[in-house]
Each structure stands twice: as structure tokens, then as C-alpha cells.
CSV table of C-alpha atoms in Angstrom, one decimal:
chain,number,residue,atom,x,y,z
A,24,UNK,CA,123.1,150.6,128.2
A,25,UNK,CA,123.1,149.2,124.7
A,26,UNK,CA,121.5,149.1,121.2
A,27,UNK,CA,121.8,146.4,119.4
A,28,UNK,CA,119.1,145.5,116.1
A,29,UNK,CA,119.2,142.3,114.2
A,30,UNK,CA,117.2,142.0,111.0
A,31,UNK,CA,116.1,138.7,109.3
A,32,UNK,CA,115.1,139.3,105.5
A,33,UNK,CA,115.1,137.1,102.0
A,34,UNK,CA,118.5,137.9,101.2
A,35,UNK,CA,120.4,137.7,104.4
A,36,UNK,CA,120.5,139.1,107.7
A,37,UNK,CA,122.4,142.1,109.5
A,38,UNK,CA,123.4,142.9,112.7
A,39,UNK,CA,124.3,146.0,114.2
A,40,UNK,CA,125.7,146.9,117.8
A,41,UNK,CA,127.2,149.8,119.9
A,42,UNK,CA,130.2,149.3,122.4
A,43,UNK,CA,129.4,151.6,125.0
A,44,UNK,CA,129.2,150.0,128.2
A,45,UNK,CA,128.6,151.8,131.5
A,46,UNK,CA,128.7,151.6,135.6
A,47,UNK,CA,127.5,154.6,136.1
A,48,UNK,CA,127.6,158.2,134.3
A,49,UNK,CA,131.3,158.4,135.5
A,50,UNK,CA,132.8,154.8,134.8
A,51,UNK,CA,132.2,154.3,130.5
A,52,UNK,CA,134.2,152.0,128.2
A,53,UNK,CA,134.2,150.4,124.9
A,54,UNK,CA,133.7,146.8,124.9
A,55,UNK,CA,132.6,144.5,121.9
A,56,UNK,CA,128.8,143.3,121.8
A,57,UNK,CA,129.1,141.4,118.7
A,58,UNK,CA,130.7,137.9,118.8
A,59,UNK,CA,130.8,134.8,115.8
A,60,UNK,CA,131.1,131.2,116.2
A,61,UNK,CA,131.7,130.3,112.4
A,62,UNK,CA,132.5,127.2,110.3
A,63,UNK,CA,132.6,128.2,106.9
A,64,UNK,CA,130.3,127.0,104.9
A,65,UNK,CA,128.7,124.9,107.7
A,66,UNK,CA,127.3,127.0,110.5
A,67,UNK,CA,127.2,130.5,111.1
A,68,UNK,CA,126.2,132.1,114.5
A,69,UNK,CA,126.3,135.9,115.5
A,70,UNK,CA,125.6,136.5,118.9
A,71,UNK,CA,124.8,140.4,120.5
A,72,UNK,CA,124.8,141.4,123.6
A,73,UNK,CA,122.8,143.7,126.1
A,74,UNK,CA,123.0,144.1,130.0
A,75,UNK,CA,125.6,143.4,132.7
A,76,UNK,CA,129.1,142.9,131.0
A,77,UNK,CA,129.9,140.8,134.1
A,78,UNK,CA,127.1,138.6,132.9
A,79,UNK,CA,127.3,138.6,129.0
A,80,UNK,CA,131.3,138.6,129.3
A,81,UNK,CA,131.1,134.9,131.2
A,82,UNK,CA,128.0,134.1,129.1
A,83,UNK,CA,130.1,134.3,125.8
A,84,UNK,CA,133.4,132.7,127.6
A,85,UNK,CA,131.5,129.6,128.3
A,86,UNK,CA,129.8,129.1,125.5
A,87,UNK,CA,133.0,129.4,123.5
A,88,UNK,CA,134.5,126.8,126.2
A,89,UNK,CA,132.0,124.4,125.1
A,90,UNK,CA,132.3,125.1,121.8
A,91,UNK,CA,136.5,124.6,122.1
A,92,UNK,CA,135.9,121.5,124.7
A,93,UNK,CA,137.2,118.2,123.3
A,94,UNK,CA,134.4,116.0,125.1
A,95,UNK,CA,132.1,118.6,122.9
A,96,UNK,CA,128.7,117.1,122.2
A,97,UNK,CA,125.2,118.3,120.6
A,98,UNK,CA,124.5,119.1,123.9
A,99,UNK,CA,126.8,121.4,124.8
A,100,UNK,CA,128.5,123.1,122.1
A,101,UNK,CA,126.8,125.3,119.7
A,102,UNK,CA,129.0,124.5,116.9
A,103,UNK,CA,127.8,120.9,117.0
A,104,UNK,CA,123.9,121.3,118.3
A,105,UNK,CA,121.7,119.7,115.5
A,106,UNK,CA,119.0,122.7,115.0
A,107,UNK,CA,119.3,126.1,115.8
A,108,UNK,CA,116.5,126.1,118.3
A,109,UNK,CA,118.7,123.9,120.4
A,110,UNK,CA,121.3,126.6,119.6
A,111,UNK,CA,119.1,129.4,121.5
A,112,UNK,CA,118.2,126.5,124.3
A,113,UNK,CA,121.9,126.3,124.7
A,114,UNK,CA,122.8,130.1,124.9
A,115,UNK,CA,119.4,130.8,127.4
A,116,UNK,CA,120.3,127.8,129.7
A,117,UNK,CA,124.1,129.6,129.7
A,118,UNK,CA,122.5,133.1,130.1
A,119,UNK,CA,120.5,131.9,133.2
A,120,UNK,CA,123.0,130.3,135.1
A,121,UNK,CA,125.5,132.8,135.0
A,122,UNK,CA,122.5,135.0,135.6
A,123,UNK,CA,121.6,133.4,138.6
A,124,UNK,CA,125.5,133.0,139.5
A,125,UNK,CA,126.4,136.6,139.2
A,126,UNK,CA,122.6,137.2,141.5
A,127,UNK,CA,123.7,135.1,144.4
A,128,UNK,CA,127.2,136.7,144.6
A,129,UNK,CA,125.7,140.6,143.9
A,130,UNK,CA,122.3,139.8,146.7
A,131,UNK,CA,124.4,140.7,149.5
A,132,UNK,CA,124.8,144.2,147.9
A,133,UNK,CA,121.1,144.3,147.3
A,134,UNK,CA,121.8,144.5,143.5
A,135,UNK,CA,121.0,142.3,140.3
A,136,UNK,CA,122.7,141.8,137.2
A,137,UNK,CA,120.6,141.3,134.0
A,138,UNK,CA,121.5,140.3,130.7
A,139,UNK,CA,119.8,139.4,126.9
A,140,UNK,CA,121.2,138.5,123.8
A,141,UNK,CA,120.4,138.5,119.8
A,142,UNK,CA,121.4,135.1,117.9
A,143,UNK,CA,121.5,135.1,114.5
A,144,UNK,CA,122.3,131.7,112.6
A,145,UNK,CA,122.2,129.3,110.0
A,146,UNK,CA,123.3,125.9,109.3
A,147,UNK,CA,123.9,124.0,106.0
A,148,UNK,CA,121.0,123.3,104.4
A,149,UNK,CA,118.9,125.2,107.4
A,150,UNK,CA,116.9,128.2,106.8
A,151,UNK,CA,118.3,131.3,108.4
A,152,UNK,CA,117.2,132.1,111.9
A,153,UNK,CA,117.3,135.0,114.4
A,154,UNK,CA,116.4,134.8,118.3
A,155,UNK,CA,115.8,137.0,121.0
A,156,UNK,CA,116.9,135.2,124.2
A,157,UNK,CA,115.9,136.8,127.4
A,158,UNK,CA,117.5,136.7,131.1
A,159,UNK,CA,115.4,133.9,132.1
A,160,UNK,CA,117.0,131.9,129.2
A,161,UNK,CA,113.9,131.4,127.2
A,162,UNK,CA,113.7,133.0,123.8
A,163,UNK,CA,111.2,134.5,121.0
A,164,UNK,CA,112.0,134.3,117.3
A,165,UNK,CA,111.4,136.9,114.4
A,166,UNK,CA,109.1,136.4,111.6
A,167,UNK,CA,108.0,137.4,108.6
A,168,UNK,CA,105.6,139.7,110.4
A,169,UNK,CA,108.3,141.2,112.6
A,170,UNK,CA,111.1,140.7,110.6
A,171,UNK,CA,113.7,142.7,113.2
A,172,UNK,CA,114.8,142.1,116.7
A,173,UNK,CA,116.3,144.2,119.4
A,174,UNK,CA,117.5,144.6,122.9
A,175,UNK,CA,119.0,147.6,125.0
A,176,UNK,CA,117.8,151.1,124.4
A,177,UNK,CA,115.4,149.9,121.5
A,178,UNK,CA,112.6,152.9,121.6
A,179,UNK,CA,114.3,155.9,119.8
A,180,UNK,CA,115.9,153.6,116.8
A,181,UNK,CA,112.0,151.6,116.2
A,182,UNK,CA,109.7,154.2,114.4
A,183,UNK,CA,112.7,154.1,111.6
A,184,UNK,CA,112.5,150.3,111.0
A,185,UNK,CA,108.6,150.1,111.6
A,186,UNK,CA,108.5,152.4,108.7
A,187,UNK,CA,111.4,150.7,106.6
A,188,UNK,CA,112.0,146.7,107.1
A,189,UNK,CA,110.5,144.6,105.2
A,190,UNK,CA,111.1,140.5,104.1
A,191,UNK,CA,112.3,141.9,100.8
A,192,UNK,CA,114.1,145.0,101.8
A,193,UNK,CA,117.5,144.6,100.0
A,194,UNK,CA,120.5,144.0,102.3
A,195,UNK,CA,121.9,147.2,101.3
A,196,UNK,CA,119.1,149.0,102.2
A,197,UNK,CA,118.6,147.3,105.6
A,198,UNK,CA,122.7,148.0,106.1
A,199,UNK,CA,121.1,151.6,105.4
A,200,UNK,CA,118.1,151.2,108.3
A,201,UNK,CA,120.3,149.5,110.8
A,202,UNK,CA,122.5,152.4,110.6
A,203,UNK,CA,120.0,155.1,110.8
A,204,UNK,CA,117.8,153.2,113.5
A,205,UNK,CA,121.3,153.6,115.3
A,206,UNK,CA,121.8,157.4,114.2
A,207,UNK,CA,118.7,158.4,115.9
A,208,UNK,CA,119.7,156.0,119.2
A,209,UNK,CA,123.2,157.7,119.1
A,210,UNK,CA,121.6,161.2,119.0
A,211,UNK,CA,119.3,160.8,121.5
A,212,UNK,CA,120.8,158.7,124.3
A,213,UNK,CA,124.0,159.1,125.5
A,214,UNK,CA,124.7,155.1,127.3
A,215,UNK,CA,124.4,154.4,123.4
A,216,UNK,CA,128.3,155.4,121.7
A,217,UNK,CA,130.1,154.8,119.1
A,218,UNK,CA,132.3,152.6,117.8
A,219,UNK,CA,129.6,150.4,115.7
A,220,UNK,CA,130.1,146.7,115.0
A,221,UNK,CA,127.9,145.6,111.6
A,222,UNK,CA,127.8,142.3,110.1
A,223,UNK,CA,126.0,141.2,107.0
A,224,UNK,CA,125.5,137.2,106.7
A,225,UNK,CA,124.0,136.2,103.3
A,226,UNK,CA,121.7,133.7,102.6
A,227,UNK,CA,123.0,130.2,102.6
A,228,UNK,CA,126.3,131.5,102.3
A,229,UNK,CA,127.0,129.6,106.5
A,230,UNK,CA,129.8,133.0,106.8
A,231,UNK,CA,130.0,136.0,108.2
A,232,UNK,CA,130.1,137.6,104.5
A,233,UNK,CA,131.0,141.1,105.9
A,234,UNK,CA,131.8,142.8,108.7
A,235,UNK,CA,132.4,146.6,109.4
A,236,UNK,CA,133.8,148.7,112.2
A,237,UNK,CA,132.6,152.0,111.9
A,238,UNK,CA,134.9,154.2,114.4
A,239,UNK,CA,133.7,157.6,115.5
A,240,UNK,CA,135.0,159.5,112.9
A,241,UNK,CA,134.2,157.2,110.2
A,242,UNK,CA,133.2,159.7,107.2
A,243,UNK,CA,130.9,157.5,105.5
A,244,UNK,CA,128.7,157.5,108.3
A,245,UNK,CA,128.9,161.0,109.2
A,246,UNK,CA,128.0,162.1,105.4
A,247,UNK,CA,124.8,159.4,105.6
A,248,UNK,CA,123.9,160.9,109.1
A,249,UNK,CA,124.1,164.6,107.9
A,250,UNK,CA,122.3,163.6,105.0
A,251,UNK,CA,119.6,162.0,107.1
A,252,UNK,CA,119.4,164.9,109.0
A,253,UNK,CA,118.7,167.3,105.9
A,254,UNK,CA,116.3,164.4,104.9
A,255,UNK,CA,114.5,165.0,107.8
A,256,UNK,CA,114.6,168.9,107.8
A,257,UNK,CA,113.7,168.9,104.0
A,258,UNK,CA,110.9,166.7,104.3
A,259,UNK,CA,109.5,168.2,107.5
A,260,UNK,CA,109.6,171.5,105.8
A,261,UNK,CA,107.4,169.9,102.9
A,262,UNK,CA,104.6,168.8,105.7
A,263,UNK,CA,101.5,171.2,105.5
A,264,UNK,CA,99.6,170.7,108.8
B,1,UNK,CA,101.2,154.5,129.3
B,2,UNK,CA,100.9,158.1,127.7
B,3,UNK,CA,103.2,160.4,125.9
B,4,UNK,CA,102.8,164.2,126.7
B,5,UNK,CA,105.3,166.8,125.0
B,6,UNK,CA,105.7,170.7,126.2
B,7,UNK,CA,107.6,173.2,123.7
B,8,UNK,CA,108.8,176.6,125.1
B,9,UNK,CA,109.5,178.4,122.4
B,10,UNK,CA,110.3,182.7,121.3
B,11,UNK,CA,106.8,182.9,120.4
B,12,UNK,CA,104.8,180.9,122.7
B,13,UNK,CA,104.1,177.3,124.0
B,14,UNK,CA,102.7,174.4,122.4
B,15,UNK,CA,101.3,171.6,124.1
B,16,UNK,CA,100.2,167.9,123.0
B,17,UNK,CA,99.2,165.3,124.9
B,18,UNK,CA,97.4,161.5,123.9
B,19,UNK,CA,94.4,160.2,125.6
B,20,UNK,CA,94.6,156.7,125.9
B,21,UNK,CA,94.7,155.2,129.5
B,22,UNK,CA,94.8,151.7,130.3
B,23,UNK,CA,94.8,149.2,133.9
B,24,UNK,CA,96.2,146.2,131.8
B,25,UNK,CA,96.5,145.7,128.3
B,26,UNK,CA,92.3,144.2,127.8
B,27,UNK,CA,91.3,147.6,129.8
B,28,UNK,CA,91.8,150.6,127.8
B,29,UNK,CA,89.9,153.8,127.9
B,30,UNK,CA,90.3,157.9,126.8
B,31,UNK,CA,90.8,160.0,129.3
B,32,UNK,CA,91.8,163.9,128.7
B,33,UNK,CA,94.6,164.3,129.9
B,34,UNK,CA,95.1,167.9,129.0
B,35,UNK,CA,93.4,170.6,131.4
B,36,UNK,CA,93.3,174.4,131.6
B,37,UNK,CA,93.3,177.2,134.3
B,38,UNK,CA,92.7,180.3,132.6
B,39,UNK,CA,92.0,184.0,134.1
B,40,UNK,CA,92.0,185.6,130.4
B,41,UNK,CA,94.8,188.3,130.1
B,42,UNK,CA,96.4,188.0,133.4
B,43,UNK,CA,97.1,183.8,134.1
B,44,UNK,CA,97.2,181.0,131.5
B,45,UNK,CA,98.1,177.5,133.1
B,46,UNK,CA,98.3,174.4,131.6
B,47,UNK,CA,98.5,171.1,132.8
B,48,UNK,CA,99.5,167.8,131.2
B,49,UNK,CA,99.5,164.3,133.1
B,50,UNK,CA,100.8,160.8,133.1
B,51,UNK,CA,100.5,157.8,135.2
B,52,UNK,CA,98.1,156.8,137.4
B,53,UNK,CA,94.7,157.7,136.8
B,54,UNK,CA,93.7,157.5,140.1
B,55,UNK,CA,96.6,160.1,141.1
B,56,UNK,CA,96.1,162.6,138.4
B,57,UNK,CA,92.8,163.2,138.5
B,58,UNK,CA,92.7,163.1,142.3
B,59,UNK,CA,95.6,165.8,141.9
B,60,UNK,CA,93.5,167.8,139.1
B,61,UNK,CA,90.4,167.7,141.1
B,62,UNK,CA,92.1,169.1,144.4
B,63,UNK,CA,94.3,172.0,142.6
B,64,UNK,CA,90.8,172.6,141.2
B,65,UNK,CA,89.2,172.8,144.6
B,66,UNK,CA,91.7,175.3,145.8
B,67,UNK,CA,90.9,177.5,142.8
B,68,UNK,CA,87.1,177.5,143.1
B,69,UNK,CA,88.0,177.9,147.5
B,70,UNK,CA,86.0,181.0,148.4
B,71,UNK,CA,89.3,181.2,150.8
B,72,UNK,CA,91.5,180.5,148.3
B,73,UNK,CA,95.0,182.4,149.0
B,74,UNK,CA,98.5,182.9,147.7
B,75,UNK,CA,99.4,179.7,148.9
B,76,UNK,CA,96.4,177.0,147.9
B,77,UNK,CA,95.5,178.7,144.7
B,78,UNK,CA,97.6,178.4,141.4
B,79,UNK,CA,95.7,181.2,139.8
B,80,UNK,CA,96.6,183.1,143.0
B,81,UNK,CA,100.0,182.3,143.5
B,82,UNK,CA,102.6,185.0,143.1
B,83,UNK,CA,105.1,183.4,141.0
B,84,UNK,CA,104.8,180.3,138.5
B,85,UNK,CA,107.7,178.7,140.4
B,86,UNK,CA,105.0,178.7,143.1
B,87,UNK,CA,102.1,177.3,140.6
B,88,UNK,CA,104.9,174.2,140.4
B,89,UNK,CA,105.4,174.0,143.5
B,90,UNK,CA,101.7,174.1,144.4
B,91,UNK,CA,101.3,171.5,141.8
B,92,UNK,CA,104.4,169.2,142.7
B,93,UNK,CA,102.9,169.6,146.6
B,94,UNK,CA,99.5,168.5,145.7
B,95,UNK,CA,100.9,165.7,143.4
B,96,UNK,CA,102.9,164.3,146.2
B,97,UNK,CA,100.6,164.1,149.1
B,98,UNK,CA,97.8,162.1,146.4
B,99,UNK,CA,100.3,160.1,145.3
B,100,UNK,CA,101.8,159.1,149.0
B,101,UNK,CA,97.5,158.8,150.5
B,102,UNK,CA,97.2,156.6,147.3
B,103,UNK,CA,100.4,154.2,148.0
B,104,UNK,CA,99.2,154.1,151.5
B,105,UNK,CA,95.8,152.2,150.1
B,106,UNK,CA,97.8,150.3,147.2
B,107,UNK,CA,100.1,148.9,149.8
B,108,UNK,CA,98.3,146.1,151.1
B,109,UNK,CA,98.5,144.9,147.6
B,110,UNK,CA,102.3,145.4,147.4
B,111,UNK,CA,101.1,147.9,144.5
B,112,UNK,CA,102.0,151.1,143.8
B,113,UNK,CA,100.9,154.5,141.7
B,114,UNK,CA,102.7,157.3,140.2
B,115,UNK,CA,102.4,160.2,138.2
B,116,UNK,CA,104.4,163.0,136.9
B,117,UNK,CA,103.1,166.3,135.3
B,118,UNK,CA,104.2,168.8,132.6
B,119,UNK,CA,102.9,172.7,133.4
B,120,UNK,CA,103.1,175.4,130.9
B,121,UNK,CA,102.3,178.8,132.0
B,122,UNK,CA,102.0,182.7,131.9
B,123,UNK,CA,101.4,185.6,134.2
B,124,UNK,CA,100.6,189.2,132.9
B,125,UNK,CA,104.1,190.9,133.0
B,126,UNK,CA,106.3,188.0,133.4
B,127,UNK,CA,107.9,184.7,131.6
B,128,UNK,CA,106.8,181.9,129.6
B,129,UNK,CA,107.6,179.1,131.8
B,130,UNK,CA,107.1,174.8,131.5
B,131,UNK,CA,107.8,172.7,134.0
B,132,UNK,CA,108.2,169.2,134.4
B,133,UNK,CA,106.9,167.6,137.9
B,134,UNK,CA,107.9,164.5,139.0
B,135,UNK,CA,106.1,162.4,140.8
B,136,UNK,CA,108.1,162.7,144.6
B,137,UNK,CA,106.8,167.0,143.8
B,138,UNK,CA,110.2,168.5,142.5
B,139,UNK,CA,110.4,169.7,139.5
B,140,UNK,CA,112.5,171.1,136.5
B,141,UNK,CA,112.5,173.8,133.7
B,142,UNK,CA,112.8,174.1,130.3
B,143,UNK,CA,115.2,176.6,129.1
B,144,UNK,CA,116.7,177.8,125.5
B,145,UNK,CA,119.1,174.7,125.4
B,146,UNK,CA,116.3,172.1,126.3
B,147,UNK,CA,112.9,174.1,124.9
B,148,UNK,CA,111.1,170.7,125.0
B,149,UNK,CA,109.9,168.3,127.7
B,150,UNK,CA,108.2,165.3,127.7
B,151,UNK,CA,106.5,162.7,130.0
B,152,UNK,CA,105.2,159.1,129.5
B,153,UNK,CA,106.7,157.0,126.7
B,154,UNK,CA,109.2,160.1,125.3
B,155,UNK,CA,111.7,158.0,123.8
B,156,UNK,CA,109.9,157.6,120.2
B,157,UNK,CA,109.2,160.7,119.5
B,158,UNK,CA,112.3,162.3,120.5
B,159,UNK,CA,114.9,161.9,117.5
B,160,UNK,CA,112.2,164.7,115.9
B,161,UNK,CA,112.2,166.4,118.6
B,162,UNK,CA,116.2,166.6,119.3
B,163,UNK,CA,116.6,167.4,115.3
B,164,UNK,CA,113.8,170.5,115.0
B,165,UNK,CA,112.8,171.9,117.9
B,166,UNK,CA,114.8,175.4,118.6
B,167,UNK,CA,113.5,178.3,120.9
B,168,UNK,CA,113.3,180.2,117.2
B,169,UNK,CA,111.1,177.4,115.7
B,170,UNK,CA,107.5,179.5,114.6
B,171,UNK,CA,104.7,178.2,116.1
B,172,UNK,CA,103.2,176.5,112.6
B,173,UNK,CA,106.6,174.3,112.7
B,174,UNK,CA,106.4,173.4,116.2
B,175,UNK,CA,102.7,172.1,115.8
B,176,UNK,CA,103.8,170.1,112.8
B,177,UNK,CA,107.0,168.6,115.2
B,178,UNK,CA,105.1,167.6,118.3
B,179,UNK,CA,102.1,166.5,115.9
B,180,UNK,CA,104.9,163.8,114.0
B,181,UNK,CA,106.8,163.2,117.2
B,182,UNK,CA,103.5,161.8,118.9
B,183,UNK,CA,102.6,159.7,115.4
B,184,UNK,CA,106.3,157.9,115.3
B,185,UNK,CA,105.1,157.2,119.3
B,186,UNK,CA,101.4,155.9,118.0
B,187,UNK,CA,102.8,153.6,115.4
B,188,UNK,CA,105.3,152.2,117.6
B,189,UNK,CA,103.9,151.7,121.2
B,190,UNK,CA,100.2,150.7,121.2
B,191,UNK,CA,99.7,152.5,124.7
B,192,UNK,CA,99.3,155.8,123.7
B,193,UNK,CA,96.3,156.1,121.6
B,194,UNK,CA,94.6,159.0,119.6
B,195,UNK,CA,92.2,161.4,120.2
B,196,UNK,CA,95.0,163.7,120.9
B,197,UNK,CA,94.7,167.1,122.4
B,198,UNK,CA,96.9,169.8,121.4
B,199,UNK,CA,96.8,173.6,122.5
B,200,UNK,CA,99.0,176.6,121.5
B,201,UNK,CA,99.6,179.6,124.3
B,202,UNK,CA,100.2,182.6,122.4
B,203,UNK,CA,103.6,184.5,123.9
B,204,UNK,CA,101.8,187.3,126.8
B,205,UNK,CA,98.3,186.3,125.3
B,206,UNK,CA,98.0,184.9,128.9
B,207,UNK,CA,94.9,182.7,127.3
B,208,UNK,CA,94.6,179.3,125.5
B,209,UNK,CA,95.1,180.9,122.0
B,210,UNK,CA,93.8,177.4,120.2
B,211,UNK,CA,93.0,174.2,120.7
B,212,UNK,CA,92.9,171.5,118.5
B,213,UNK,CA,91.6,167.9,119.2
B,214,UNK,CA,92.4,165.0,116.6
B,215,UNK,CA,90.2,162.0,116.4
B,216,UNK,CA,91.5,158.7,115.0
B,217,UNK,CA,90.0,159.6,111.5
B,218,UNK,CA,91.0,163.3,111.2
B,219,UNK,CA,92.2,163.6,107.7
B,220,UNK,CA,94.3,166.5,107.9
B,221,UNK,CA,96.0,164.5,110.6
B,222,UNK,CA,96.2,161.5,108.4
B,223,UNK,CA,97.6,163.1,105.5
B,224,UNK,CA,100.5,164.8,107.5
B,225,UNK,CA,101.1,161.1,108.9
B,226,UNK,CA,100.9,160.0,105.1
B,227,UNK,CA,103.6,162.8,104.2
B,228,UNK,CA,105.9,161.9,106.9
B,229,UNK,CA,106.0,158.5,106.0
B,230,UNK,CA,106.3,159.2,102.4
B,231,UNK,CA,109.0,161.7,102.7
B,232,UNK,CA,111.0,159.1,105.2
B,233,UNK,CA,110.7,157.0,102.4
B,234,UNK,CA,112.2,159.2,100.1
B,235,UNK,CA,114.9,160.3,102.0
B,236,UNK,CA,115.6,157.3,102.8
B,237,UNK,CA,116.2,156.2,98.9
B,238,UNK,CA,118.2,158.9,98.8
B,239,UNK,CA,120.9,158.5,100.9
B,240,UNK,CA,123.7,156.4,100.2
B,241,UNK,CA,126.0,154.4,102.1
């Protein structure tokens, strides 16, 4: 499985994703869930992934094929597609033929292949928007009511961000959520593993303003996990029943 | 849906269980989901349920049955049975022939019902012992490296669970940790709904030694909830990237 959380606030957005893929218990590797289309100061597009890698794998390939194509047009490249609705359209319509593709080819075995995706984007002069496409290829959109989106292994990592995210949490305090919301995945299901791929894209900034690979051993994140942990143990020790 | 959760613990069992039931999201109801076999001093049983309504309280009603039997024996009765790997079995026996009678009715419809169980119990002279029963009958234990188990919609709750349960955990704490585990599940998955039912079985009491039940506007329930979320908050601002 997967965990991958994408949060859509006043300042900016953030993305967060694992790299564990699996077939089977026995058969685990680390591939990247995180990929950006960018033109500085133009467009900026952060796709993440969940589900078959044989299906987000040609998913992403093809999309980047249409966005490298010379006879590129709004209709086919995401780079160039006038709104970012037509963005998600593009990416869903992708997702559900090589959906469809990958089923024909696995329906001798019996088996299916399933796949979703997290787009976050803005163009120039755009506001900032993040999508939640499903394997069918249509998509839902985040709000200011529900101002996070996520896909894979979503249940452990929620109560943290139910409590937390809001419009006007500050970006380094939703870097903080993100990373927690992941903590408790990470603890707690083990088709969830590390290495993490975060990316921060600032308001009308059009960039991928920061990006951070946070390895297994990466000490920053075990001190702010440990000290979530003795959060948690301090403040349940505080709770009178 | 439902969440359940099952603590085995050095100095006795603790059990908690929601009450909301529902056939599609516009048909919800409460339904107890908790129930009780107890021969004071010498057996203590109890049972937690989730799925299908029509299979767990066909399944309650029959092990009930077998008690109340005028020819109840070793074999038919759980309050007879030798053994508590018996009572499971007895349970996981019943659980599968209801379920299989009620997927012979549902399959006209191409439907289908399931259930699965959690059983804590005691017999005069021997173990503690909770069981988790799946719905085909087999069933697993708890032991001192997994003292918790849970059934319905467990992912929530269980980052809590994972960080503060221990066999050593005193009873008070592991009231207070099934009680916040089941509110991070209410506030994030609007199928399992309060009242709740909770019960603590005193280590070779061999009796229900309380019982609580928590309506929606139980204060001392509320401010715990309030506590929670206030020292999340808190710990939250404390930690640092």
C-alpha cells in the first residue's frame, strides 16, 4: 500500500508521500510516489501516487510523453491545458485507460490493477488547486471545509489532521501535521515505509519552493517523532477519566 | 460499521464497544453490541460483535439458547465448556454455520453477510483469555506482545493503542486508552456512533466487575474528549521541526 496526504491552505500547499511499494509481504521496494511537471513561475503540478505501480508507473510516463510531445496541444499535455480542471480531466482520462489496459491484460489471471492519484497545481494568475482523482478517472476537489486530501492507507494518519488542518494553519505547522499524520501511518501499518518525499509549493510562487527527502534515519524526524510520542504519553497521563 | 476494542492486561480485561448499526448510510440505528455470560465466581464471558446484524444477533441468540438448554453439555454450552479455547470454538462454530444459512438466503441477491467477534473470558482457576473470531469460525489470541484486539473500523484508533497499551498498563489507564482510541474513531468515521458500552473484568473476579455506558452528552466523557484534543494541541505546538 501507500500513504500519501496533500493539504491545500492560504499560504501554500504540502504534499507528503511514502515509497513503499509491495507484491506481496515477501516482494517490497522503494519506488518514488511524488512526481512535478514545473515551469517556473508559470505552472506548477505535483502529482502522488497510490495503487498498482504497473498502473501509476505508465500513468506518469505518458503523461510526461504528452507533456515532452512536440505536436503538444491544450488537449493533451498538462503543461499547456488552459485550467487546472482540464489538468485533472487529463490525468483521470490517462489513469483510466491504462487502468483499463493493465485490466484486460491481468483478466486472464482473474486479477485487477487499481490506481489513484493526488494533483496539486497552480498556474499564473490561477488560484491554487488540489484534486483527488480516482480509478475511474473522475476526480473530487478539496475545499475550505476539507482542506486535505488523501489516498492509500489514509485511516491511522486522519484523526491527527481532523484535529490540526485548518485554511490558516501556517505551512510550517502543516509540514509538522503531514509528518505526524505519517508518523502514526508508519507506526501502525507496515505496507506504509520510509523513505518520505515532502514538498512545500507557496502561494503564487508557480514552483516547487521546497522539497525534502527524509531517509530512514533522518534525525530530525526521529527527534519530532519521539517527541510526539512523549506528547502523547504526557498528555494522556494528564486525562482524568 | 463498528469499532470494538479488547485489552488483556496483568490485572484484568477491559472491553469497549460502539452501538451504532446501519443498512446504508439514511438507515442507522443503536444496537448493543456488547453482551455478557456470567456464572459469578466461576465463568465470566464476554462477547463483542461486528458486522451483520442479522448474523450476530442470530449467533448471540443461539449460543444463548444452548446456555438456557435444559440439555445443555460440554459441547453446546459456553458456560459448560471445559476450556475457553472451547468457548471460541463454540462461538466461532455457531458464528460460522449463521453466517453460511444467512449467505444461503442473501444469494439470490448476489449479497452477502459477515461478522467477526471479540471474546474475553475467565474460568475459576485458570487464564484470562480474549479472542478474536473471524467470521469463516477460526480464531486468534491476544498475548503479552499484542494485549489488544480490535474489530470493525480499528485503524483510527490504533496509533493510541500501539503507543500505550502494555500488559502492565493499570486498569484506570487502560479505560482512559480504549475510551480516546474509540473518540479519534467517532470523530473520524461517522459509522460508529455513541452510546458506547464499556466493561472492566477484574483479574479471577470471574464477574463483570463494572460497566459503564456513555451517551452522546456524558460530560465526563466530553471533557476527556476536550482534554485530548486540547493536549494534542499542545503537544503539537511544542514540537519542532
Amino acid at each position: 500500500m501507500t500513504y500519501c496526504v496533500g493539504l491545500l491552505l492560504n499560504e501554500g500547499m504540502v504534499c507528503l508521500s511514502d515509497t513503499r511499494t509491495n507484491a506481496g509481504l515477501d516482494n517490497i521496494a522503494t519506488y518514488r510516489k511524488m512526481f512535478h511537471f514545473v515551469d517556473e513561475g508559470e505552472r506548477v503540478i505535483t502529482i502522488m501516487t497510490a495503487g498498482s505501480l504497473s498502473v501509476t508507473q505508465t500513468t506518469i510516463a505518458r503523461l510526461r510523453e504528452a507533456v515532452d510531445d512536440a505536436d503538444a496541444t491544450e488537449a493533451t499535455s498538462i503543461m499547456k491545458a488552459p485550467t487546472l480542471l482540464k489538468v485533472a480531466s487529463i490525468i483521470g482520462e490517462t489513469l483510466a485507460a491504462v487502468r483499463l489496459e493493465v485490466n484486460e491484460k491481468l483478466s486472464a489471471a482473474q486479477a485487477s490493477a487499481s490506481a489513484s492519484m493526488i494533483m496539486a497545481g497552480q498556474r499564473k494568475g490561477g488560484a491554487m488547486r488540489l484534486f483527488l482523482i480516482y480509478p475511474e478517472g473522475n476526480f473530487i476537489e478539496a475545499t475550505e471545509d476539507t482542506p486535505f486530501l488523501q489516498i492509500g492507507e489514509h485511516k491511522y494518519g486522519k484523526p491527527i489532521l481532523d484535529r490540526v488542518v485548518k485554511p490558516n494553519t501556517s505551512l510550517a505547522d502543516a509540514e509538522k501535521a503531514v509528518l505526524l499524520s505519517m508518523d502514526s501511518t508508519l507506526r501502525s501499518n507496515l505496507s506504509v515505509g520510509m523513505p518520505l518525499d515532502l514538498c512545500i509549493i507557496e502561494r503564487d510562487a508557480c514552483k516547487v519552493s521546497r522539497t525534502r527527502r527524509i531517509e530512514p534515519g533522518d534525525a530530525a524526524f526521529r527527534a519530532m517523532s519521539e517527541g510526539w510520542s512523549k506528547a502523547l504519553r504526557d498528555g494522556f497521563l494528564q486525562i482524568t477519566l
